[in-house]
GROMACS .gro file of C-alpha atoms in nm:
model
  318
    1MET     CA    1  -9.327   3.743   7.089
    2ARG     CA    2  -9.317   4.080   7.266
    3ARG     CA    3  -9.478   4.368   7.079
    4SER     CA    4  -9.155   4.571   7.089
    5THR     CA    5  -8.967   4.281   6.928
    6THR     CA    6  -9.230   4.252   6.656
    7ALA     CA    7  -9.210   4.627   6.599
    8THR     CA    8  -8.831   4.609   6.571
    9LEU     CA    9  -8.854   4.333   6.311
   10ALA     CA   10  -9.122   4.529   6.124
   11LEU     CA   11  -8.898   4.836   6.108
   12LEU     CA   12  -8.607   4.624   5.983
   13VAL     CA   13  -8.834   4.500   5.705
   14VAL     CA   14  -8.919   4.862   5.625
   15THR     CA   15  -8.553   4.963   5.599
   16ALA     CA   16  -8.480   4.657   5.387
   17ILE     CA   17  -8.758   4.755   5.146
   18TRP     CA   18  -8.626   5.110   5.130
   19GLY     CA   19  -8.276   4.978   5.061
   20SER     CA   20  -8.402   4.751   4.784
   21THR     CA   21  -8.543   5.044   4.587
   22PHE     CA   22  -8.204   5.187   4.488
   23PHE     CA   23  -8.105   4.914   4.245
   24ILE     CA   24  -8.466   4.873   4.125
   25ILE     CA   25  -8.496   5.243   4.040
   26LYS     CA   26  -8.149   5.245   3.882
   27ASP     CA   27  -8.251   4.965   3.645
   28ALA     CA   28  -8.580   5.138   3.565
   29VAL     CA   29  -8.431   5.480   3.482
   30ASN     CA   30  -8.205   5.315   3.227
   31LEU     CA   31  -8.526   5.263   3.027
   32ILE     CA   32  -8.736   5.565   3.124
   33ASP     CA   33  -8.668   5.932   3.192
   34PRO     CA   34  -8.625   5.980   3.569
   35ILE     CA   35  -8.885   6.257   3.588
   36ASP     CA   36  -9.139   6.051   3.392
   37PHE     CA   37  -9.075   5.760   3.629
   38LEU     CA   38  -9.127   5.976   3.937
   39ALA     CA   39  -9.436   6.145   3.795
   40VAL     CA   40  -9.611   5.813   3.735
   41ARG     CA   41  -9.482   5.653   4.055
   42PHE     CA   42  -9.602   5.934   4.282
   43ALA     CA   43  -9.929   5.978   4.092
   44VAL     CA   44 -10.004   5.615   4.178
   45GLY     CA   45  -9.864   5.651   4.530
   46ALA     CA   46 -10.074   5.961   4.600
   47ALA     CA   47 -10.397   5.850   4.433
   48ILE     CA   48 -10.444   5.531   4.637
   49PRO     CA   49 -10.423   5.680   4.991
   50ALA     CA   50 -10.607   5.996   4.876
   51ALA     CA   51 -10.896   5.782   4.756
   52ILE     CA   52 -10.902   5.589   5.084
   53PHE     CA   53 -10.870   5.890   5.319
   54TRP     CA   54 -11.046   6.160   5.115
   55ARG     CA   55 -11.269   6.254   5.409
   56ARG     CA   56 -10.962   6.356   5.609
   57LEU     CA   57 -10.837   6.568   5.322
   58ARG     CA   58 -11.167   6.754   5.299
   59ARG     CA   59 -11.123   6.875   5.658
   60LEU     CA   60 -10.792   7.049   5.585
   61THR     CA   61 -10.775   7.427   5.567
   62ALA     CA   62 -10.627   7.617   5.272
   63THR     CA   63 -10.319   7.696   5.481
   64GLN     CA   64 -10.266   7.329   5.564
   65TRP     CA   65 -10.291   7.239   5.195
   66GLN     CA   66 -10.034   7.508   5.114
   67ILE     CA   67  -9.794   7.375   5.378
   68GLY     CA   68  -9.831   7.013   5.267
   69LEU     CA   69  -9.795   7.093   4.898
   70ALA     CA   70  -9.490   7.314   4.961
   71LEU     CA   71  -9.321   7.040   5.162
   72GLY     CA   72  -9.412   6.786   4.896
   73GLY     CA   73  -9.273   7.012   4.626
   74LEU     CA   74  -8.940   7.040   4.808
   75TYR     CA   75  -8.929   6.667   4.860
   76GLY     CA   76  -9.013   6.616   4.493
   77LEU     CA   77  -8.712   6.824   4.390
   78ALA     CA   78  -8.494   6.611   4.619
   79GLN     CA   79  -8.632   6.295   4.460
   80ILE     CA   80  -8.567   6.426   4.108
   81VAL     CA   81  -8.209   6.529   4.180
   82GLN     CA   82  -8.134   6.200   4.357
   83THR     CA   83  -8.291   5.988   4.083
   84VAL     CA   84  -8.111   6.172   3.804
   85GLY     CA   85  -7.788   6.121   3.997
   86LEU     CA   86  -7.865   5.751   4.028
   87GLN     CA   87  -7.838   5.716   3.650
   88THR     CA   88  -7.461   5.760   3.673
   89THR     CA   89  -7.399   5.641   4.029
   90ALA     CA   90  -7.378   5.288   4.164
   91ALA     CA   91  -7.687   5.203   4.368
   92SER     CA   92  -7.469   5.098   4.662
   93VAL     CA   93  -7.286   5.433   4.660
   94SER     CA   94  -7.611   5.627   4.619
   95GLY     CA   95  -7.753   5.454   4.927
   96PHE     CA   96  -7.466   5.565   5.149
   97ILE     CA   97  -7.451   5.921   5.013
   98THR     CA   98  -7.827   5.962   5.052
   99GLY     CA   99  -7.791   5.853   5.414
  100THR     CA  100  -7.576   6.157   5.490
  101TYR     CA  101  -7.893   6.363   5.533
  102VAL     CA  102  -7.882   6.237   5.892
  103VAL     CA  103  -7.568   6.440   5.962
  104LEU     CA  104  -7.658   6.722   5.721
  105THR     CA  105  -7.980   6.802   5.910
  106PRO     CA  106  -7.811   6.950   6.219
  107ILE     CA  107  -7.583   7.153   5.989
  108ILE     CA  108  -7.892   7.301   5.821
  109MET     CA  109  -8.034   7.375   6.167
  110TRP     CA  110  -7.708   7.547   6.260
  111ILE     CA  111  -7.699   7.758   5.943
  112ALA     CA  112  -8.067   7.854   5.941
  113PHE     CA  113  -8.153   7.881   6.309
  114ARG     CA  114  -7.818   7.903   6.487
  115ALA     CA  115  -7.883   7.572   6.660
  116ARG     CA  116  -7.602   7.469   6.892
  117LEU     CA  117  -7.392   7.175   6.776
  118ASN     CA  118  -7.181   6.967   7.011
  119ALA     CA  119  -6.843   6.805   6.944
  120ARG     CA  120  -7.008   6.471   6.871
  121THR     CA  121  -7.208   6.622   6.584
  122TRP     CA  122  -6.902   6.790   6.432
  123ALA     CA  123  -6.712   6.461   6.458
  124ALA     CA  124  -6.998   6.288   6.274
  125VAL     CA  125  -6.987   6.553   6.000
  126GLY     CA  126  -6.612   6.510   5.963
  127LEU     CA  127  -6.641   6.132   5.934
  128ALA     CA  128  -6.920   6.167   5.679
  129LEU     CA  129  -6.709   6.402   5.467
  130VAL     CA  130  -6.417   6.158   5.468
  131GLY     CA  131  -6.654   5.875   5.377
  132LEU     CA  132  -6.799   6.081   5.091
  133ALA     CA  133  -6.450   6.152   4.962
  134VAL     CA  134  -6.361   5.785   4.966
  135LEU     CA  135  -6.683   5.689   4.785
  136SER     CA  136  -6.689   5.972   4.533
  137LEU     CA  137  -6.346   6.099   4.443
  138THR     CA  138  -6.175   5.945   4.144
  139GLY     CA  139  -5.844   6.120   4.181
  140ILE     CA  140  -5.708   6.451   4.308
  141GLY     CA  141  -5.972   6.714   4.243
  142GLY     CA  142  -6.197   6.462   4.072
  143GLY     CA  143  -6.546   6.348   4.146
  144GLY     CA  144  -6.856   6.212   3.982
  145VAL     CA  145  -7.150   6.426   3.872
  146GLY     CA  146  -7.392   6.154   3.984
  147GLU     CA  147  -7.243   6.148   4.334
  148ALA     CA  148  -7.259   6.529   4.351
  149LEU     CA  149  -7.626   6.528   4.250
  150THR     CA  150  -7.698   6.260   4.509
  151LEU     CA  151  -7.537   6.477   4.775
  152VAL     CA  152  -7.752   6.773   4.663
  153GLY     CA  153  -8.055   6.545   4.699
  154ALA     CA  154  -7.947   6.447   5.051
  155THR     CA  155  -7.912   6.816   5.138
  156LEU     CA  156  -8.264   6.888   5.010
  157TYR     CA  157  -8.393   6.599   5.222
  158ALA     CA  158  -8.229   6.762   5.525
  159VAL     CA  159  -8.391   7.098   5.444
  160HIS     CA  160  -8.725   6.920   5.406
  161ILE     CA  161  -8.687   6.764   5.750
  162VAL     CA  162  -8.609   7.100   5.911
  163LEU     CA  163  -8.906   7.272   5.745
  164LEU     CA  164  -9.131   6.979   5.830
  165ASP     CA  165  -9.044   7.027   6.195
  166ARG     CA  166  -9.118   7.399   6.174
  167TRP     CA  167  -9.441   7.389   5.974
  168SER     CA  168  -9.628   7.072   6.050
  169ARG     CA  169  -9.688   7.052   6.423
  170SER     CA  170 -10.056   7.141   6.418
  171MET     CA  171 -10.150   6.926   6.118
  172ASP     CA  172 -10.295   6.576   6.115
  173THR     CA  173  -9.998   6.359   6.022
  174MET     CA  174 -10.189   6.117   5.803
  175SER     CA  175 -10.334   6.398   5.596
  176LEU     CA  176  -9.996   6.569   5.580
  177ALA     CA  177  -9.836   6.254   5.441
  178ILE     CA  178 -10.096   6.228   5.166
  179VAL     CA  179 -10.082   6.598   5.074
  180GLN     CA  180  -9.704   6.575   5.051
  181LEU     CA  181  -9.737   6.279   4.815
  182ILE     CA  182  -9.973   6.487   4.604
  183GLY     CA  183  -9.718   6.770   4.609
  184VAL     CA  184  -9.443   6.536   4.489
  185ALA     CA  185  -9.667   6.405   4.208
  186LEU     CA  186  -9.754   6.760   4.099
  187THR     CA  187  -9.390   6.870   4.104
  188ALA     CA  188  -9.265   6.576   3.898
  189GLY     CA  189  -9.569   6.599   3.672
  190PHE     CA  190  -9.512   6.970   3.604
  191LEU     CA  191  -9.141   6.928   3.532
  192GLY     CA  192  -9.218   6.636   3.301
  193LEU     CA  193  -9.468   6.836   3.091
  194PRO     CA  194  -9.228   6.998   2.838
  195GLY     CA  195  -9.123   6.672   2.673
  196GLY     CA  196  -9.441   6.480   2.746
  197TYR     CA  197  -9.457   6.152   2.933
  198HIS     CA  198  -9.311   5.841   2.779
  199VAL     CA  199  -9.354   5.523   2.981
  200PRO     CA  200  -9.234   5.214   2.795
  201ALA     CA  201  -9.445   4.900   2.801
  202ASP     CA  202  -9.152   4.713   2.954
  203PRO     CA  203  -9.288   4.507   3.246
  204GLY     CA  204  -8.975   4.581   3.446
  205VAL     CA  205  -9.050   4.954   3.443
  206TRP     CA  206  -9.412   4.905   3.547
  207GLY     CA  207  -9.300   4.655   3.811
  208ALA     CA  208  -9.061   4.917   3.952
  209ILE     CA  209  -9.338   5.179   3.952
  210ALA     CA  210  -9.580   4.947   4.131
  211TYR     CA  211  -9.319   4.829   4.383
  212THR     CA  212  -9.190   5.175   4.475
  213ALA     CA  213  -9.538   5.329   4.487
  214VAL     CA  214  -9.724   5.058   4.676
  215VAL     CA  215  -9.472   4.843   4.865
  216ALA     CA  216  -9.197   5.099   4.932
  217GLY     CA  217  -9.453   5.377   4.975
  218ILE     CA  218  -9.789   5.282   5.120
  219VAL     CA  219  -9.699   4.947   5.283
  220THR     CA  220  -9.385   5.079   5.454
  221MET     CA  221  -9.574   5.388   5.567
  222LEU     CA  222  -9.832   5.172   5.745
  223LEU     CA  223  -9.571   4.936   5.892
  224GLN     CA  224  -9.356   5.218   6.021
  225THR     CA  225  -9.651   5.401   6.171
  226TRP     CA  226  -9.746   5.094   6.372
  227ALA     CA  227  -9.387   5.008   6.468
  228GLN     CA  228  -9.297   5.356   6.595
  229ARG     CA  229  -9.581   5.342   6.845
  230HIS     CA  230  -9.413   5.051   7.024
  231ILE     CA  231  -9.040   5.133   7.029
  232THR     CA  232  -8.836   5.436   7.135
  233PRO     CA  233  -8.728   5.709   6.891
  234THR     CA  234  -8.362   5.624   6.961
  235ARG     CA  235  -8.413   5.264   6.852
  236VAL     CA  236  -8.603   5.383   6.545
  237ALA     CA  237  -8.309   5.603   6.449
  238LEU     CA  238  -8.061   5.320   6.496
  239LEU     CA  239  -8.267   5.081   6.283
  240MET     CA  240  -8.292   5.338   6.005
  241THR     CA  241  -7.915   5.348   5.970
  242PHE     CA  242  -7.937   5.003   5.811
  243GLU     CA  243  -8.099   5.146   5.496
  244PRO     CA  244  -7.771   5.209   5.308
  245VAL     CA  245  -7.641   4.871   5.424
  246PHE     CA  246  -7.945   4.703   5.271
  247ALA     CA  247  -7.907   4.922   4.960
  248SER     CA  248  -7.553   4.793   4.910
  249ALA     CA  249  -7.648   4.433   4.984
  250PHE     CA  250  -7.930   4.437   4.727
  251ALA     CA  251  -7.715   4.618   4.471
  252VAL     CA  252  -7.441   4.358   4.504
  253GLY     CA  253  -7.669   4.056   4.535
  254PHE     CA  254  -7.926   4.145   4.269
  255GLY     CA  255  -7.792   4.446   4.081
  256GLY     CA  256  -7.464   4.292   3.973
  257GLU     CA  257  -7.244   4.551   4.148
  258ALA     CA  258  -6.902   4.456   4.280
  259VAL     CA  259  -6.784   4.482   4.638
  260THR     CA  260  -6.484   4.715   4.633
  261LEU     CA  261  -6.248   4.836   4.901
  262ARG     CA  262  -6.368   5.191   4.832
  263LEU     CA  263  -6.731   5.089   4.892
  264ILE     CA  264  -6.645   4.907   5.216
  265ALA     CA  265  -6.423   5.185   5.354
  266GLY     CA  266  -6.639   5.480   5.247
  267GLY     CA  267  -6.964   5.310   5.344
  268ALA     CA  268  -6.826   5.212   5.684
  269LEU     CA  269  -6.719   5.572   5.754
  270ILE     CA  270  -7.059   5.713   5.660
  271LEU     CA  271  -7.240   5.446   5.863
  272LEU     CA  272  -7.018   5.525   6.162
  273ALA     CA  273  -7.090   5.897   6.116
  274THR     CA  274  -7.463   5.826   6.110
  275LEU     CA  275  -7.446   5.619   6.428
  276LEU     CA  276  -7.232   5.884   6.597
  277GLY     CA  277  -7.481   6.152   6.499
  278ILE     CA  278  -7.768   5.978   6.677
  279PRO     CA  279  -7.801   6.098   7.036
  280GLY     CA  280  -7.752   5.830   7.297
  281GLY     CA  281  -7.961   5.755   7.598
  282GLN     CA  282  -8.306   5.616   7.643
  283ALA     CA  283  -8.606   5.804   7.515
  284GLY     CA  284  -8.963   5.712   7.574
  285PRO     CA  285  -9.216   5.729   7.293
  286ALA     CA  286  -9.380   6.032   7.447
  287ASP     CA  287  -9.058   6.223   7.499
  288ASP     CA  288  -8.999   6.545   7.311
  289VAL     CA  289  -8.696   6.395   7.143
  290PRO     CA  290  -8.630   6.432   6.772
  291LEU     CA  291  -8.663   6.106   6.580
  292ILE     CA  292  -8.315   6.130   6.446
  293PRO     CA  293  -8.017   6.328   6.549
  294ALA     CA  294  -8.114   6.691   6.562
  295PRO     CA  295  -8.176   6.462   6.328
  296GLU     CA  296  -8.298   6.266   6.062
  297GLY     CA  297  -8.400   6.453   6.292
  298ALA     CA  298  -8.560   6.763   6.316
  299ASP     CA  299  -8.809   6.526   6.184
  300THR     CA  300  -9.040   6.553   6.468
  301PRO     CA  301  -9.180   6.643   6.791
  302PRO     CA  302  -9.471   6.432   6.898
  303PRO     CA  303  -9.644   6.312   6.699
  304PRO     CA  304  -9.366   6.276   6.442
  305PRO     CA  305  -9.478   6.397   6.102
  306PRO     CA  306  -9.400   6.176   5.804
  307VAL     CA  307  -9.091   6.235   5.601
  308ILE     CA  308  -9.102   6.068   5.268
  309ASN     CA  309  -8.737   6.001   5.237
  310GLY     CA  310  -8.545   5.833   4.971
  311ASP     CA  311  -8.804   5.583   4.906
  312ARG     CA  312  -8.951   5.598   5.240
  313GLN     CA  313  -9.235   5.754   5.419
  314GLU     CA  314  -9.105   5.841   5.753
  315GLY     CA  315  -9.314   5.925   6.052
  316ASP     CA  316  -9.587   5.829   6.292
  317SER     CA  317  -9.850   5.918   6.043
  318LEU     CA  318 -10.050   5.677   5.838
   0.00000   0.00000   0.00000
């Protein structure tokens, strides 16, 4: 089997794992406070790679630590908002709304840095908005709080991607990924302090913590790092659009959610917007092309720094 084919299959496995986390986390946060869940999950997810790669971390400067922790803190806030929203949002819907960060990223670039947007990007934004309305609105002027929080989380992910592109170019990507994980753990840990941490002995909760920290965190990070070395950024971006599709499939197949016309129509519109937002053409691995459309995007000039998104670690890093 050609290496590029193997890499493509590996990245599909990664997106499937990411998609599976939505219904798993939703079940877990019915039994545990979302912030407590994230604090323990990212403490585990940060401690393991930090223990393995501690020599790399020792070589970082104070400024690099500040950058990594700041990015991790922002990502941690996005995780908290998204996970709280997931308590009252169907996992399938959450997957599609979270995926809108792909089209929100160029909007953030436009607002913050006056980046030029073409007609294709604006069309993608319009489609995404219609898809969000179909998924979220429950009547004229209505809408769910959980869906709104999920959209806020997606916006924070987009801001994180933009800042990652601006701040991380001179930093070792493996170390940056680990420091960001530490930043997420510290953020969730700090916000969880007031009420103390309460982790039930339920094996399902601990299974969700282990799965999201190790399989959806460390394992996918390693798989994606290897895969992105052997396929183009454009193909990577296209494969990543399957995450919300997998999220819905797992939610319906294992989470007991129903397939509704609203889910099909709204999800299809958002998926189409995501595909439209990805720039066409062929890009070589060494090209200075963002990983995702101005993109999931601003994610990265070479080498692409990791973005820990949704339940993913994105980037050519570990």
